[in-house]
Amino acid sequence: MTPQYEWPRSAHVSATRWFVRLAARLVPARDRARVVEEWEAELWVLVTSNRARGGSNTVRRTLAFCRGIVPYVLWASRHPSKTSQPRRKSHGMNTLAQDIRYGARSFARNPTFTAAVILTLALGIGASTTVFSVVNGVLLRPLPYPDPDRVVMVGLTIPGFGDMNAMPPGVFEEWRLNDTALNPMVAFSWWTLDLTGDGQPDRVAAAGVSAGFFPLLGVTPILGRGFLPEEDEPNTARVAVLSHRLWRTRWGGAADILGQTVSLSGEPFTVIGVLPPDFHYPEALSGGNIDILYPYRQHIPTGDMIQVLGRLEDGVSIDEAQQTMNAMGGQTAARGIGSSLTPLEARTLGNVAPTLKLLFGAVGFLLLIACANVANLLLARSTDRQREMALRTALGAGRGRIARQLFTESMMLALAGGAVGVLLTTGGVRALVAFTSGSIPRLAEVTMDTSVMTFVFVVAVVTGILFGLAPVVQLAADIQGGLRSGSTGTTTTKGGRRLRASFVVAQMALALMLLVGAGLLIQSFVRLSNVDPGFDSENVAFASIILPPGYESREQQQAFFSSVLERVESSVPGLEAAGLATNPPMSGDSWRSRIVVDGFMPPPDFPMTMDYSHVSADYFKAIGMELVAGRGFTARDRAGAESVIVVNESFARQFWPDGNAIGGRLKRGRSADSPGPWYTVIGVVNDVKQHGLAETGIPETYLSFRQVPSDQMSVVVRSTAGFAAVAGALQRAVWDVDPNIRTDVNSMEGRIAGTFAAPRF
């Protein structure tokens, strides 16, 4: 049945309708009614849409409409047996090109809409791709070593101490000489040493490794060679391998570097090799790049502990290797020492995987919000295009053809958003790496590689499909309304309005989830940053010093640090207090010993251990700790006097529940018969967050530096002067005592900020 339209009273419109009926007489009778209905629907859409624009072009448009009818009338008169309008044969690529050109013209006519959609998509795709780049580089990409899943770190399990990531060299040598199902098993021990020679000394990261280290990780020097097995022995010629970075920066990439002698903390080493620039040091071992490597037994400082890597033999699992090592017997088994094997990848990543997965899920929600937002924009635009689609339908375009056009436009927008998203990702990855440096492992391996670009393309296509479905669904329902409506405005069906409302609800729900999650994370971060560390970190700086060979005796160590402390007290501007400590808070160091406490009977499985640090008399004042009971160290607490110790509140509560720790005694060792003095508790200080703001109270003790000196200490100063002035004065004080020793100076506030870098990320 021919629909009834409200035709305007116009002579040229009436003439055009008369021409339509006249031309239809040349069409076969069986097609005449359908053709008249389609032509009148097309004419009505043309007339009413032109009236909505002001009606200035009605005559020209109706004449053009009449001219368009003539070719079909001529064809129908020559082919009376045909029952349908002829379709031009069109190849898929030609049709796609037409759709792309049409979509481009449509977007050019609406630049504001186009820019809004592309930027919205770029934000969602760019954020998702940025986080995926990190997830890909950190979690998905295997470690850059041969068969990385078979590389394990070897630790110890010691009763009373739990698992330890490091071990004495003697334990490593005993295991290496036996069949441990690890081949090879190598040692690694890194230090910050002073590189001296031409110019001022440089503080460099140096590592001692055993001969199998380079073959295990599959690296070959680009110049020279690696280490030989015989160079693992002590008292052999000292040799070293340089990193590519140090070779380029210190020696300018000189080709004659092999055979030259370098001095590490006063000891000469001959350069035998240079490593390739793309070699990645295991972060689980050093936490960063190493500048110089040498055979580990050629430089073993006092009390050195080493880390151990091994490669599982073919067909051997981690559990089987661990059982083999624990069943070997020997001195380690006699002392109750067992092995602990952990995949290198697991030790490298730590607990960062849940954080990255959480962030990836959050940006996934952000991408869904962007899709819902774009879908709503397209739905609003499709309402304005309703008559356009009705006209195309009247001209013979099927729903599939219109849907293909809409999907083509959606894909064009999605790919454009993906292209802009790639630009945002490039900057985002750089900013993320710079912002989170030191808190996320393997960040140096994050790149915009093929997998990332594939991810961008897939995400763009999927998002294009997701938000492109909405206008297709709505237009399919609204086309008939556009053809038959007598209104000059646009119409939206109830289903279309419901669809748009559902997208708004989805956006609000997803945004609320993200907002609540972000609020909780921010609240946790604020609480963590406001935790009292137990000391006053403002205006505090510390300089870490490791003495080179030549300071082996206690007298030499005490003389050096006492001289440095005297110069610091006389030269640092704005000085309020200065002290010495082996393990200042947030330094990452921890020294532990077995103990016996006089009169204390431990329950079963009670950890009879203590964490301790050697400190000078004014250390507590310099770091800002409070003396709760008793007294601190004084000048009379020196060698030859009664051995004394200061404990913190947690230690006092643990071993003297009545709270009266002053006068209590303890000894380092397994039993009261162990060699060494008994230490008398002379003071109790408040608890401090030694390793991080999130830790709870840990029992800590402090020994007098003058009674128990050390070859590695930090000079801690409190000064009202600026950090730069303090750092320069500290370095000069060290050089006044020994010009070949360089030190690293850090601010305590900066070190505290570094401890919650991962929560900040």
mmCIF file of C-alpha atoms in Angstrom, residues 255-425:
data_model
loop_
_atom_site.group_PDB
_atom_site.id
_atom_site.type_symbol
_atom_site.label_atom_id
_atom_site.label_comp_id
_atom_site.label_asym_id
_atom_site.label_seq_id
_atom_site.Cartn_x
_atom_site.Cartn_y
_atom_site.Cartn_z
ATOM 1 C CA ALA A 255 90.209 -0.246 20.566
ATOM 2 C CA ASP A 256 93.452 -0.727 22.542
ATOM 3 C CA ILE A 257 91.690 -1.094 25.884
ATOM 4 C CA LEU A 258 92.651 -4.776 26.157
ATOM 5 C CA GLY A 259 95.724 -5.197 28.314
ATOM 6 C CA GLN A 260 95.392 -1.835 30.032
ATOM 7 C CA THR A 261 95.458 -1.690 33.831
ATOM 8 C CA VAL A 262 92.672 -0.175 35.907
ATOM 9 C CA SER A 263 92.701 0.397 39.644
ATOM 10 C CA LEU A 264 89.719 -0.699 41.763
ATOM 11 C CA SER A 265 89.942 0.632 45.311
ATOM 12 C CA GLY A 266 93.726 0.555 45.107
ATOM 13 C CA GLU A 267 94.051 -2.896 43.504
ATOM 14 C CA PRO A 268 95.313 -3.205 39.871
ATOM 15 C CA PHE A 269 93.245 -5.212 37.371
ATOM 16 C CA THR A 270 94.120 -6.000 33.745
ATOM 17 C CA VAL A 271 91.302 -5.502 31.224
ATOM 18 C CA ILE A 272 90.694 -8.705 29.234
ATOM 19 C CA GLY A 273 87.280 -8.023 27.666
ATOM 20 C CA VAL A 274 84.387 -5.662 26.901
ATOM 21 C CA LEU A 275 80.757 -6.787 27.067
ATOM 22 C CA PRO A 276 78.150 -6.070 24.340
ATOM 23 C CA PRO A 277 75.908 -3.000 24.767
ATOM 24 C CA ASP A 278 72.651 -4.996 24.911
ATOM 25 C CA PHE A 279 73.653 -7.306 27.737
ATOM 26 C CA HIS A 280 71.132 -7.192 30.591
ATOM 27 C CA TYR A 281 72.458 -7.973 34.051
ATOM 28 C CA PRO A 282 70.090 -10.053 36.196
ATOM 29 C CA GLU A 283 68.214 -7.488 38.278
ATOM 30 C CA ALA A 284 67.608 -10.053 40.992
ATOM 31 C CA LEU A 285 71.359 -10.025 41.634
ATOM 32 C CA SER A 286 72.403 -6.388 41.383
ATOM 33 C CA GLY A 287 69.319 -4.229 40.904
ATOM 34 C CA GLY A 288 71.021 -2.464 38.009
ATOM 35 C CA ASN A 289 73.871 -2.482 35.549
ATOM 36 C CA ILE A 290 77.422 -3.391 36.524
ATOM 37 C CA ASP A 291 80.433 -1.435 35.259
ATOM 38 C CA ILE A 292 83.286 -3.859 35.957
ATOM 39 C CA LEU A 293 83.358 -7.606 36.563
ATOM 40 C CA TYR A 294 86.243 -9.647 37.982
ATOM 41 C CA PRO A 295 86.743 -13.230 39.312
ATOM 42 C CA TYR A 296 84.953 -13.178 42.641
ATOM 43 C CA ARG A 297 87.780 -14.752 44.696
ATOM 44 C CA GLN A 298 90.181 -11.986 43.692
ATOM 45 C CA HIS A 299 88.309 -9.464 45.829
ATOM 46 C CA ILE A 300 86.344 -10.736 48.827
ATOM 47 C CA PRO A 301 85.809 -8.024 51.464
ATOM 48 C CA THR A 302 85.493 -8.971 55.101
ATOM 49 C CA GLY A 303 82.266 -10.818 55.824
ATOM 50 C CA ASP A 304 81.380 -11.018 52.148
ATOM 51 C CA MET A 305 78.247 -12.940 51.223
ATOM 52 C CA ILE A 306 77.637 -14.071 47.668
ATOM 53 C CA GLN A 307 74.569 -14.754 45.576
ATOM 54 C CA VAL A 308 74.392 -17.931 43.523
ATOM 55 C CA LEU A 309 72.854 -18.756 40.145
ATOM 56 C CA GLY A 310 72.511 -22.168 38.578
ATOM 57 C CA ARG A 311 71.123 -23.832 35.479
ATOM 58 C CA LEU A 312 69.057 -26.974 35.898
ATOM 59 C CA GLU A 313 70.390 -29.950 34.019
ATOM 60 C CA ASP A 314 68.170 -31.360 31.293
ATOM 61 C CA GLY A 315 65.284 -33.386 32.641
ATOM 62 C CA VAL A 316 65.750 -32.197 36.240
ATOM 63 C CA SER A 317 63.011 -30.208 37.993
ATOM 64 C CA ILE A 318 63.527 -27.631 40.726
ATOM 65 C CA ASP A 319 62.177 -29.991 43.387
ATOM 66 C CA GLU A 320 64.489 -32.816 42.280
ATOM 67 C CA ALA A 321 67.510 -30.506 42.282
ATOM 68 C CA GLN A 322 66.644 -29.208 45.743
ATOM 69 C CA GLN A 323 66.257 -32.740 47.110
ATOM 70 C CA THR A 324 69.628 -33.698 45.619
ATOM 71 C CA MET A 325 71.349 -30.736 47.275
ATOM 72 C CA ASN A 326 69.723 -31.353 50.659
ATOM 73 C CA ALA A 327 70.738 -35.044 50.565
ATOM 74 C CA MET A 328 74.430 -34.375 49.941
ATOM 75 C CA GLY A 329 75.473 -34.220 53.586
ATOM 76 C CA GLY A 330 78.776 -32.543 54.367
ATOM 77 C CA GLN A 331 79.364 -29.575 56.655
ATOM 78 C CA THR A 332 76.328 -27.651 55.470
ATOM 79 C CA ALA A 333 73.974 -30.509 56.327
ATOM 80 C CA ALA A 334 75.711 -30.979 59.686
ATOM 81 C CA ARG A 335 74.935 -27.353 60.549
ATOM 82 C CA GLY A 336 71.295 -27.781 59.522
ATOM 83 C CA ILE A 337 71.711 -25.695 56.358
ATOM 84 C CA GLY A 338 69.410 -26.558 53.475
ATOM 85 C CA SER A 339 68.951 -25.216 49.961
ATOM 86 C CA SER A 340 66.241 -23.037 48.476
ATOM 87 C CA LEU A 341 65.838 -22.829 44.678
ATOM 88 C CA THR A 342 63.731 -20.113 43.045
ATOM 89 C CA PRO A 343 63.324 -19.440 39.305
ATOM 90 C CA LEU A 344 65.268 -16.352 38.321
ATOM 91 C CA GLU A 345 62.185 -14.859 36.669
ATOM 92 C CA ALA A 346 60.130 -15.186 39.861
ATOM 93 C CA ARG A 347 62.891 -13.599 41.934
ATOM 94 C CA THR A 348 63.251 -10.798 39.389
ATOM 95 C CA LEU A 349 59.562 -9.921 39.226
ATOM 96 C CA GLY A 350 58.834 -10.293 42.930
ATOM 97 C CA ASN A 351 55.287 -9.121 43.686
ATOM 98 C CA VAL A 352 55.041 -6.666 40.791
ATOM 99 C CA ALA A 353 52.808 -8.924 38.668
ATOM 100 C CA PRO A 354 49.564 -8.253 40.641
ATOM 101 C CA THR A 355 50.228 -4.509 40.461
ATOM 102 C CA LEU A 356 50.640 -4.528 36.688
ATOM 103 C CA LYS A 357 47.621 -6.778 36.200
ATOM 104 C CA LEU A 358 45.521 -4.441 38.348
ATOM 105 C CA LEU A 359 46.657 -1.431 36.331
ATOM 106 C CA PHE A 360 46.022 -3.255 33.048
ATOM 107 C CA GLY A 361 42.484 -4.051 34.195
ATOM 108 C CA ALA A 362 41.935 -0.401 35.144
ATOM 109 C CA VAL A 363 42.956 0.908 31.722
ATOM 110 C CA GLY A 364 40.782 -1.805 30.186
ATOM 111 C CA PHE A 365 37.816 -0.228 31.974
ATOM 112 C CA LEU A 366 38.984 3.161 30.705
ATOM 113 C CA LEU A 367 38.939 1.795 27.153
ATOM 114 C CA LEU A 368 35.405 0.471 27.649
ATOM 115 C CA ILE A 369 34.327 3.901 28.891
ATOM 116 C CA ALA A 370 35.855 5.450 25.778
ATOM 117 C CA CYS A 371 33.979 2.950 23.586
ATOM 118 C CA ALA A 372 30.677 3.703 25.326
ATOM 119 C CA ASN A 373 31.300 7.419 24.981
ATOM 120 C CA VAL A 374 32.055 7.133 21.257
ATOM 121 C CA ALA A 375 29.052 4.861 20.747
ATOM 122 C CA ASN A 376 26.819 7.533 22.269
ATOM 123 C CA LEU A 377 28.347 10.186 20.023
ATOM 124 C CA LEU A 378 27.705 8.012 16.985
ATOM 125 C CA LEU A 379 24.144 7.333 18.131
ATOM 126 C CA ALA A 380 23.512 11.069 18.405
ATOM 127 C CA ARG A 381 25.012 11.574 14.954
ATOM 128 C CA SER A 382 23.010 8.712 13.473
ATOM 129 C CA THR A 383 19.799 10.486 14.482
ATOM 130 C CA ASP A 384 20.852 13.420 12.315
ATOM 131 C CA ARG A 385 21.722 11.008 9.501
ATOM 132 C CA GLN A 386 18.393 9.176 9.680
ATOM 133 C CA ARG A 387 16.965 10.864 6.578
ATOM 134 C CA GLU A 388 20.209 10.357 4.709
ATOM 135 C CA MET A 389 19.980 6.622 5.326
ATOM 136 C CA ALA A 390 16.283 6.618 4.446
ATOM 137 C CA LEU A 391 17.121 8.265 1.141
ATOM 138 C CA ARG A 392 19.832 5.687 0.418
ATOM 139 C CA THR A 393 17.345 2.937 1.190
ATOM 140 C CA ALA A 394 14.838 4.502 -1.182
ATOM 141 C CA LEU A 395 17.520 4.503 -3.874
ATOM 142 C CA GLY A 396 17.906 0.758 -3.504
ATOM 143 C CA ALA A 397 20.636 0.359 -0.869
ATOM 144 C CA GLY A 398 20.037 -2.638 1.346
ATOM 145 C CA ARG A 399 20.565 -2.749 5.093
ATOM 146 C CA GLY A 400 23.757 -4.736 4.635
ATOM 147 C CA ARG A 401 25.164 -2.028 2.379
ATOM 148 C CA ILE A 402 24.322 0.694 4.882
ATOM 149 C CA ALA A 403 25.734 -1.365 7.757
ATOM 150 C CA ARG A 404 28.967 -1.821 5.820
ATOM 151 C CA GLN A 405 29.226 1.926 5.311
ATOM 152 C CA LEU A 406 28.710 2.571 9.015
ATOM 153 C CA PHE A 407 31.245 -0.081 10.010
ATOM 154 C CA THR A 408 33.739 1.376 7.543
ATOM 155 C CA GLU A 409 33.344 4.787 9.146
ATOM 156 C CA SER A 410 33.713 3.256 12.610
ATOM 157 C CA MET A 411 36.910 1.471 11.594
ATOM 158 C CA MET A 412 38.269 4.689 10.077
ATOM 159 C CA LEU A 413 37.682 6.480 13.385
ATOM 160 C CA ALA A 414 39.130 3.590 15.388
ATOM 161 C CA LEU A 415 42.288 3.365 13.278
ATOM 162 C CA ALA A 416 42.739 7.135 13.426
ATOM 163 C CA GLY A 417 42.318 6.976 17.209
ATOM 164 C CA GLY A 418 44.836 4.116 17.313
ATOM 165 C CA ALA A 419 47.345 6.148 15.291
ATOM 166 C CA VAL A 420 47.069 9.091 17.688
ATOM 167 C CA GLY A 421 47.136 6.597 20.566
ATOM 168 C CA VAL A 422 50.515 5.317 19.347
ATOM 169 C CA LEU A 423 51.884 8.859 19.604
ATOM 170 C CA LEU A 424 50.520 9.136 23.144
ATOM 171 C CA THR A 425 51.971 5.715 23.978
#
